Amino acid sequence: NAGVTQTPKFRILKIGQSMTLQCTQDMNHNYMYWYRQDPGMGLKLIYYSVGAGITDKGEVPNGYNVSRSTTEDFPLRLELAAPSQTSVYFCASSYAKSRDSRGEQYFGPGTRLTVT
Amino acid sequence: KQEVTQIPAALSVPEGENLVLNCSFTDSAIYNLQWFRQDPGKGLTSLLLIQSSQREQTSGRLNASLDKSSGRSTLYIAASQPGDSATYLCAVLSGPYTGETSGSRLTFGEGTQLTVNP
């Protein structure tokens, strides 16, 4: 059971380039999330999804896009990369029977992105 | 809007000590609270999840308590070991709040960096 996997582990982008961070979970979780963590800080939510075909913005969505075509995959797209997007990106998933019954969030190992 | 604060920011203790990490949050209307461990350069590992209706959870040498009315949680680590050295993050699930387009979400504290010295 792999849990939550993320690729790549590291990436350096030039300003203005684009890339997609991949995230896959094999736990049949309905909720999936993307966070970023800046040095010495907690995590901030970028986007989340409550199921295939449904996505919504989190706290810091500007400069990012997501899609959820399957239960397992939740890619994060960066368009026109900027230095402010230098961060560590974490994908997570959880199972919730209902809005008021949320399970534990399980995290992937992260992608360390540098934009220069 | 939810704010989560963790005190202290850093803690250094000798091996074998019992210790307490503190987490406070501003809005008591939460769904649950989760404690995570993060090793340097690694992802987050979930330690304990406390639902809003619960008062505490235990796992091995770890015990987490939740007092929703006062907006506080503590993580108690018994008989600390050098392998416990890591950053410990507290996160609460709450919201959405007025003006937010997102649904409920985890709000993280900035963490407590724990060092257990042999």
PDB file of C-alpha atoms in Angstrom:
ATOM      1  CA  ASN A   1       0.000   0.000   0.000  1.00  0.00           C
ATOM      2  CA  ALA A   2       1.851   3.089  -1.265  1.00  0.00           C
ATOM      3  CA  GLY A   3      -0.430   5.709   0.363  1.00  0.00           C
ATOM      4  CA  VAL A   4       0.075   9.166  -1.172  1.00  0.00           C
ATOM      5  CA  THR A   5       2.817   9.485  -3.771  1.00  0.00           C
ATOM      6  CA  GLN A   6       4.162  12.666  -5.341  1.00  0.00           C
ATOM      7  CA  THR A   7       6.429  13.320  -8.289  1.00  0.00           C
ATOM      8  CA  PRO A   8       8.898  14.870  -8.825  1.00  0.00           C
ATOM      9  CA  LYS A   9      10.739  15.140  -5.498  1.00  0.00           C
ATOM     10  CA  PHE A  10      12.760  18.164  -6.606  1.00  0.00           C
ATOM     11  CA  ARG A  11      12.447  20.650  -9.441  1.00  0.00           C
ATOM     12  CA  ILE A  12      14.095  23.904 -10.476  1.00  0.00           C
ATOM     13  CA  LEU A  13      12.087  26.161 -12.774  1.00  0.00           C
ATOM     14  CA  LYS A  14      12.960  29.375 -14.527  1.00  0.00           C
ATOM     15  CA  ILE A  15      10.615  32.335 -14.133  1.00  0.00           C
ATOM     16  CA  GLY A  16       7.719  32.035 -16.566  1.00  0.00           C
ATOM     17  CA  GLN A  17       7.979  28.284 -17.081  1.00  0.00           C
ATOM     18  CA  SER A  18       5.099  25.941 -16.344  1.00  0.00           C
ATOM     19  CA  MET A  19       4.945  22.516 -14.752  1.00  0.00           C
ATOM     20  CA  THR A  20       2.587  19.949 -13.263  1.00  0.00           C
ATOM     21  CA  LEU A  21       3.105  18.352  -9.863  1.00  0.00           C
ATOM     22  CA  GLN A  22       1.658  14.856  -9.766  1.00  0.00           C
ATOM     23  CA  CYS A  23      -0.186  13.302  -6.836  1.00  0.00           C
ATOM     24  CA  THR A  24      -1.717   9.841  -6.577  1.00  0.00           C
ATOM     25  CA  GLN A  25      -3.369   8.042  -3.682  1.00  0.00           C
ATOM     26  CA  ASP A  26      -4.354   4.383  -3.511  1.00  0.00           C
ATOM     27  CA  MET A  27      -6.532   4.480  -0.391  1.00  0.00           C
ATOM     28  CA  ASN A  28      -9.800   5.243  -2.212  1.00  0.00           C
ATOM     29  CA  HIS A  29     -10.063   8.538  -0.341  1.00  0.00           C
ATOM     30  CA  ASN A  30     -12.667  11.001  -1.574  1.00  0.00           C
ATOM     31  CA  TYR A  31     -10.938  14.177  -0.363  1.00  0.00           C
ATOM     32  CA  MET A  32      -7.609  15.339  -1.752  1.00  0.00           C
ATOM     33  CA  TYR A  33      -5.632  18.504  -0.981  1.00  0.00           C
ATOM     34  CA  TRP A  34      -2.663  20.539  -2.092  1.00  0.00           C
ATOM     35  CA  TYR A  35      -0.642  22.564   0.449  1.00  0.00           C
ATOM     36  CA  ARG A  36       2.484  24.660   0.305  1.00  0.00           C
ATOM     37  CA  GLN A  37       4.952  25.090   3.146  1.00  0.00           C
ATOM     38  CA  ASP A  38       7.319  28.009   3.221  1.00  0.00           C
ATOM     39  CA  PRO A  39      10.470  27.835   5.401  1.00  0.00           C
ATOM     40  CA  GLY A  40       9.705  27.909   9.131  1.00  0.00           C
ATOM     41  CA  MET A  41       5.984  28.150   8.506  1.00  0.00           C
ATOM     42  CA  GLY A  42       2.956  25.954   8.789  1.00  0.00           C
ATOM     43  CA  LEU A  43       1.123  24.650   5.743  1.00  0.00           C
ATOM     44  CA  LYS A  44      -1.335  26.687   3.689  1.00  0.00           C
ATOM     45  CA  LEU A  45      -4.091  25.126   1.574  1.00  0.00           C
ATOM     46  CA  ILE A  46      -3.910  25.840  -2.164  1.00  0.00           C
ATOM     47  CA  TYR A  47      -6.767  23.748  -3.591  1.00  0.00           C
ATOM     48  CA  TYR A  48      -8.809  20.792  -2.520  1.00  0.00           C
ATOM     49  CA  SER A  49     -11.242  18.299  -4.031  1.00  0.00           C
ATOM     50  CA  VAL A  50     -14.160  16.446  -2.448  1.00  0.00           C
ATOM     51  CA  GLY A  51     -14.381  13.903  -5.267  1.00  0.00           C
ATOM     52  CA  ALA A  52     -13.727  13.280  -8.937  1.00  0.00           C
ATOM     53  CA  GLY A  53     -14.800  16.266 -11.023  1.00  0.00           C
ATOM     54  CA  ILE A  54     -15.129  18.623  -8.041  1.00  0.00           C
ATOM     55  CA  THR A  55     -12.450  21.087  -6.981  1.00  0.00           C
ATOM     56  CA  ASP A  56     -12.416  24.262  -4.917  1.00  0.00           C
ATOM     57  CA  LYS A  57     -10.019  27.008  -3.935  1.00  0.00           C
ATOM     58  CA  GLY A  58      -8.199  27.055  -0.647  1.00  0.00           C
ATOM     59  CA  GLU A  59      -6.409  29.859   1.143  1.00  0.00           C
ATOM     60  CA  VAL A  60      -3.718  30.647  -1.481  1.00  0.00           C
ATOM     61  CA  PRO A  61      -4.957  29.540  -4.961  1.00  0.00           C
ATOM     62  CA  ASN A  62      -3.523  32.328  -7.142  1.00  0.00           C
ATOM     63  CA  GLY A  63      -1.058  31.094  -9.745  1.00  0.00           C
ATOM     64  CA  TYR A  64      -2.216  27.474  -9.556  1.00  0.00           C
ATOM     65  CA  ASN A  65      -4.787  25.220 -11.202  1.00  0.00           C
ATOM     66  CA  VAL A  66      -6.019  21.721 -10.439  1.00  0.00           C
ATOM     67  CA  SER A  67      -8.153  19.014 -11.949  1.00  0.00           C
ATOM     68  CA  ARG A  68      -9.585  15.774 -10.572  1.00  0.00           C
ATOM     69  CA  SER A  69     -10.609  13.418 -13.344  1.00  0.00           C
ATOM     70  CA  THR A  70     -10.214  10.262 -11.238  1.00  0.00           C
ATOM     71  CA  THR A  71     -10.478   9.397  -7.553  1.00  0.00           C
ATOM     72  CA  GLU A  72      -6.781   8.538  -7.421  1.00  0.00           C
ATOM     73  CA  ASP A  73      -5.111  11.510  -9.124  1.00  0.00           C
ATOM     74  CA  PHE A  74      -5.009  15.201  -8.237  1.00  0.00           C
ATOM     75  CA  PRO A  75      -2.384  17.086 -10.298  1.00  0.00           C
ATOM     76  CA  LEU A  76      -1.391  20.672  -9.479  1.00  0.00           C
ATOM     77  CA  ARG A  77      -0.506  22.938 -12.393  1.00  0.00           C
ATOM     78  CA  LEU A  78       1.762  25.982 -12.092  1.00  0.00           C
ATOM     79  CA  GLU A  79       1.452  28.442 -14.958  1.00  0.00           C
ATOM     80  CA  LEU A  80       4.034  31.216 -15.423  1.00  0.00           C
ATOM     81  CA  ALA A  81       6.163  30.286 -12.414  1.00  0.00           C
ATOM     82  CA  ALA A  82       7.266  33.129 -10.140  1.00  0.00           C
ATOM     83  CA  PRO A  83       9.941  33.257  -7.385  1.00  0.00           C
ATOM     84  CA  SER A  84       7.122  33.586  -4.816  1.00  0.00           C
ATOM     85  CA  GLN A  85       6.128  30.016  -5.692  1.00  0.00           C
ATOM     86  CA  THR A  86       9.414  28.650  -4.373  1.00  0.00           C
ATOM     87  CA  SER A  87       8.211  26.317  -1.646  1.00  0.00           C
ATOM     88  CA  VAL A  88       7.659  22.711  -0.646  1.00  0.00           C
ATOM     89  CA  TYR A  89       4.383  21.327  -1.968  1.00  0.00           C
ATOM     90  CA  PHE A  90       2.495  18.591  -0.169  1.00  0.00           C
ATOM     91  CA  CYS A  91      -0.420  16.563  -1.427  1.00  0.00           C
ATOM     92  CA  ALA A  92      -2.758  14.920   1.081  1.00  0.00           C
ATOM     93  CA  SER A  93      -5.879  12.796   1.105  1.00  0.00           C
ATOM     94  CA  SER A  94      -8.574  11.797   3.556  1.00  0.00           C
ATOM     95  CA  TYR A  95     -11.861   9.947   3.711  1.00  0.00           C
ATOM     96  CA  ALA A  96     -14.989  11.686   4.923  1.00  0.00           C
ATOM     97  CA  LYS A  97     -18.431  10.113   5.207  1.00  0.00           C
ATOM     98  CA  SER A  98     -19.901  13.575   5.505  1.00  0.00           C
ATOM     99  CA  ARG A  99     -18.879  17.182   6.005  1.00  0.00           C
ATOM    100  CA  ASP A 100     -19.031  16.727   9.775  1.00  0.00           C
ATOM    101  CA  SER A 101     -17.151  13.449   9.862  1.00  0.00           C
ATOM    102  CA  ARG A 102     -13.667  13.994   8.511  1.00  0.00           C
ATOM    103  CA  GLY A 103     -10.958  11.416   8.809  1.00  0.00           C
ATOM    104  CA  GLU A 104      -7.226  11.784   9.188  1.00  0.00           C
ATOM    105  CA  GLN A 105      -5.296  13.471   6.448  1.00  0.00           C
ATOM    106  CA  TYR A 106      -2.426  11.443   5.032  1.00  0.00           C
ATOM    107  CA  PHE A 107       0.427  13.314   3.406  1.00  0.00           C
ATOM    108  CA  GLY A 108       2.785  12.590   0.553  1.00  0.00           C
ATOM    109  CA  PRO A 109       6.559  13.141   0.875  1.00  0.00           C
ATOM    110  CA  GLY A 110       6.472  16.544  -0.834  1.00  0.00           C
ATOM    111  CA  THR A 111       7.938  18.242  -3.884  1.00  0.00           C
ATOM    112  CA  ARG A 112      10.653  20.851  -3.302  1.00  0.00           C
ATOM    113  CA  LEU A 113      10.303  23.539  -5.978  1.00  0.00           C
ATOM    114  CA  THR A 114      12.715  26.390  -6.654  1.00  0.00           C
ATOM    115  CA  VAL A 115      11.875  29.165  -9.122  1.00  0.00           C
ATOM    116  CA  THR A 116      14.830  31.306 -10.214  1.00  0.00           C
TER     117      THR A 116
ATOM    118  CA  LYS B   1     -11.004  33.274  10.831  1.00  0.00           C
ATOM    119  CA  GLN B   2      -9.138  30.454  12.529  1.00  0.00           C
ATOM    120  CA  GLU B   3      -5.664  31.057  13.895  1.00  0.00           C
ATOM    121  CA  VAL B   4      -3.498  28.368  15.443  1.00  0.00           C
ATOM    122  CA  THR B   5      -0.578  29.095  17.748  1.00  0.00           C
ATOM    123  CA  GLN B   6       1.980  26.634  19.075  1.00  0.00           C
ATOM    124  CA  ILE B   7       4.134  27.245  22.104  1.00  0.00           C
ATOM    125  CA  PRO B   8       7.045  26.900  22.515  1.00  0.00           C
ATOM    126  CA  ALA B   9       8.549  27.360  19.049  1.00  0.00           C
ATOM    127  CA  ALA B  10      11.522  25.224  20.059  1.00  0.00           C
ATOM    128  CA  LEU B  11      12.225  22.889  22.947  1.00  0.00           C
ATOM    129  CA  SER B  12      15.358  21.007  23.965  1.00  0.00           C
ATOM    130  CA  VAL B  13      15.186  18.329  26.671  1.00  0.00           C
ATOM    131  CA  PRO B  14      17.369  15.502  27.962  1.00  0.00           C
ATOM    132  CA  GLU B  15      16.417  11.956  27.107  1.00  0.00           C
ATOM    133  CA  GLY B  16      13.862  10.386  29.440  1.00  0.00           C
ATOM    134  CA  GLU B  17      11.963  13.556  30.272  1.00  0.00           C
ATOM    135  CA  ASN B  18       8.212  13.816  29.990  1.00  0.00           C
ATOM    136  CA  LEU B  19       7.172  16.875  28.012  1.00  0.00           C
ATOM    137  CA  VAL B  20       4.127  18.838  26.892  1.00  0.00           C
ATOM    138  CA  LEU B  21       3.609  20.690  23.644  1.00  0.00           C
ATOM    139  CA  ASN B  22       0.865  23.296  23.500  1.00  0.00           C
ATOM    140  CA  CYS B  23      -1.532  24.312  20.755  1.00  0.00           C
ATOM    141  CA  SER B  24      -4.198  27.011  20.947  1.00  0.00           C
ATOM    142  CA  PHE B  25      -6.842  28.018  18.409  1.00  0.00           C
ATOM    143  CA  THR B  26      -9.111  31.027  18.199  1.00  0.00           C
ATOM    144  CA  ASP B  27     -12.390  29.483  16.972  1.00  0.00           C
ATOM    145  CA  SER B  28     -13.723  26.629  19.064  1.00  0.00           C
ATOM    146  CA  ALA B  29     -16.158  25.497  16.332  1.00  0.00           C
ATOM    147  CA  ILE B  30     -13.887  22.796  14.971  1.00  0.00           C
ATOM    148  CA  TYR B  31     -14.542  19.406  13.387  1.00  0.00           C
ATOM    149  CA  ASN B  32     -11.336  17.822  14.598  1.00  0.00           C
ATOM    150  CA  LEU B  33      -7.738  18.471  15.626  1.00  0.00           C
ATOM    151  CA  GLN B  34      -4.754  16.574  14.319  1.00  0.00           C
ATOM    152  CA  TRP B  35      -1.161  16.344  15.575  1.00  0.00           C
ATOM    153  CA  PHE B  36       1.579  15.662  13.023  1.00  0.00           C
ATOM    154  CA  ARG B  37       5.278  14.949  13.144  1.00  0.00           C
ATOM    155  CA  GLN B  38       7.615  16.307  10.469  1.00  0.00           C
ATOM    156  CA  ASP B  39      11.226  15.211  10.145  1.00  0.00           C
ATOM    157  CA  PRO B  40      13.674  17.558   8.336  1.00  0.00           C
ATOM    158  CA  GLY B  41      13.118  17.491   4.581  1.00  0.00           C
ATOM    159  CA  LYS B  42      10.285  14.989   4.922  1.00  0.00           C
ATOM    160  CA  GLY B  43       6.517  14.947   4.708  1.00  0.00           C
ATOM    161  CA  LEU B  44       4.046  14.948   7.586  1.00  0.00           C
ATOM    162  CA  THR B  45       3.194  11.863   9.595  1.00  0.00           C
ATOM    163  CA  SER B  46      -0.136  11.852  11.385  1.00  0.00           C
ATOM    164  CA  LEU B  47       0.257  11.061  15.087  1.00  0.00           C
ATOM    165  CA  LEU B  48      -3.189  11.518  16.593  1.00  0.00           C
ATOM    166  CA  LEU B  49      -6.610  12.730  15.478  1.00  0.00           C
ATOM    167  CA  ILE B  50      -9.139  14.002  18.022  1.00  0.00           C
ATOM    168  CA  GLN B  51     -12.713  14.475  16.850  1.00  0.00           C
ATOM    169  CA  SER B  52     -14.561  17.505  18.222  1.00  0.00           C
ATOM    170  CA  SER B  53     -16.671  15.269  20.483  1.00  0.00           C
ATOM    171  CA  GLN B  54     -13.616  13.637  22.075  1.00  0.00           C
ATOM    172  CA  ARG B  55     -11.452  14.808  24.974  1.00  0.00           C
ATOM    173  CA  GLU B  56      -8.277  12.837  24.347  1.00  0.00           C
ATOM    174  CA  GLN B  57      -6.518  10.223  22.260  1.00  0.00           C
ATOM    175  CA  THR B  58      -3.587   7.993  23.129  1.00  0.00           C
ATOM    176  CA  SER B  59      -1.042   6.163  21.028  1.00  0.00           C
ATOM    177  CA  GLY B  60       1.882   4.506  22.757  1.00  0.00           C
ATOM    178  CA  ARG B  61       3.882   7.177  24.600  1.00  0.00           C
ATOM    179  CA  LEU B  62       1.774   9.960  23.110  1.00  0.00           C
ATOM    180  CA  ASN B  63      -1.358  11.448  24.610  1.00  0.00           C
ATOM    181  CA  ALA B  64      -3.252  14.348  23.074  1.00  0.00           C
ATOM    182  CA  SER B  65      -5.992  16.241  24.875  1.00  0.00           C
ATOM    183  CA  LEU B  66      -8.586  18.648  23.524  1.00  0.00           C
ATOM    184  CA  ASP B  67     -10.452  21.373  25.403  1.00  0.00           C
ATOM    185  CA  LYS B  68     -12.664  22.961  22.760  1.00  0.00           C
ATOM    186  CA  SER B  69     -14.231  25.542  25.057  1.00  0.00           C
ATOM    187  CA  SER B  70     -10.861  27.066  25.919  1.00  0.00           C
ATOM    188  CA  GLY B  71      -9.433  26.525  22.423  1.00  0.00           C
ATOM    189  CA  ARG B  72      -6.514  24.396  23.596  1.00  0.00           C
ATOM    190  CA  SER B  73      -4.855  21.088  22.918  1.00  0.00           C
ATOM    191  CA  THR B  74      -1.774  19.529  24.431  1.00  0.00           C
ATOM    192  CA  LEU B  75       0.472  16.749  23.191  1.00  0.00           C
ATOM    193  CA  TYR B  76       2.114  14.846  26.022  1.00  0.00           C
ATOM    194  CA  ILE B  77       5.187  12.754  25.226  1.00  0.00           C
ATOM    195  CA  ALA B  78       6.275  10.346  27.927  1.00  0.00           C
ATOM    196  CA  ALA B  79       9.843   9.171  28.453  1.00  0.00           C
ATOM    197  CA  SER B  80      11.220  11.109  25.497  1.00  0.00           C
ATOM    198  CA  GLN B  81      13.850   9.518  23.232  1.00  0.00           C
ATOM    199  CA  PRO B  82      16.343  10.998  20.749  1.00  0.00           C
ATOM    200  CA  GLY B  83      14.221   9.485  17.969  1.00  0.00           C
ATOM    201  CA  ASP B  84      11.391  11.816  19.001  1.00  0.00           C
ATOM    202  CA  SER B  85      13.416  14.782  17.730  1.00  0.00           C
ATOM    203  CA  ALA B  86      11.333  16.432  15.000  1.00  0.00           C
ATOM    204  CA  THR B  87       8.956  19.305  14.399  1.00  0.00           C
ATOM    205  CA  TYR B  88       5.458  18.742  15.778  1.00  0.00           C
ATOM    206  CA  LEU B  89       2.564  20.458  14.030  1.00  0.00           C
ATOM    207  CA  CYS B  90      -0.953  20.994  15.289  1.00  0.00           C
ATOM    208  CA  ALA B  91      -3.808  21.520  12.799  1.00  0.00           C
ATOM    209  CA  VAL B  92      -7.518  22.157  13.294  1.00  0.00           C
ATOM    210  CA  LEU B  93     -10.309  21.485  10.798  1.00  0.00           C
ATOM    211  CA  SER B  94     -12.872  24.292  10.776  1.00  0.00           C
ATOM    212  CA  GLY B  95     -14.759  26.749   8.574  1.00  0.00           C
ATOM    213  CA  PRO B  96     -15.685  27.957   6.060  1.00  0.00           C
ATOM    214  CA  TYR B  97     -15.667  31.561   7.255  1.00  0.00           C
ATOM    215  CA  THR B  98     -17.402  34.635   5.942  1.00  0.00           C
ATOM    216  CA  GLY B  99     -15.788  35.715   2.692  1.00  0.00           C
ATOM    217  CA  GLU B 100     -14.117  32.378   2.074  1.00  0.00           C
ATOM    218  CA  THR B 101     -15.065  30.432  -1.017  1.00  0.00           C
ATOM    219  CA  SER B 102     -13.412  27.268   0.231  1.00  0.00           C
ATOM    220  CA  GLY B 103     -15.046  24.665   2.421  1.00  0.00           C
ATOM    221  CA  SER B 104     -13.767  23.692   5.804  1.00  0.00           C
ATOM    222  CA  ARG B 105     -10.011  23.270   5.873  1.00  0.00           C
ATOM    223  CA  LEU B 106      -7.052  22.475   8.113  1.00  0.00           C
ATOM    224  CA  THR B 107      -5.352  25.478   9.669  1.00  0.00           C
ATOM    225  CA  PHE B 108      -1.823  24.699  10.805  1.00  0.00           C
ATOM    226  CA  GLY B 109       0.280  26.138  13.565  1.00  0.00           C
ATOM    227  CA  GLU B 110       3.918  26.937  12.841  1.00  0.00           C
ATOM    228  CA  GLY B 111       5.129  23.971  14.832  1.00  0.00           C
ATOM    229  CA  THR B 112       7.325  23.183  17.816  1.00  0.00           C
ATOM    230  CA  GLN B 113      10.836  22.018  17.001  1.00  0.00           C
ATOM    231  CA  LEU B 114      11.750  19.353  19.555  1.00  0.00           C
ATOM    232  CA  THR B 115      15.287  18.160  20.260  1.00  0.00           C
ATOM    233  CA  VAL B 116      15.819  15.263  22.663  1.00  0.00           C
ATOM    234  CA  ASN B 117      19.449  15.023  23.740  1.00  0.00           C
ATOM    235  CA  PRO B 118      21.015  11.642  24.562  1.00  0.00           C
TER     236      PRO B 118
END
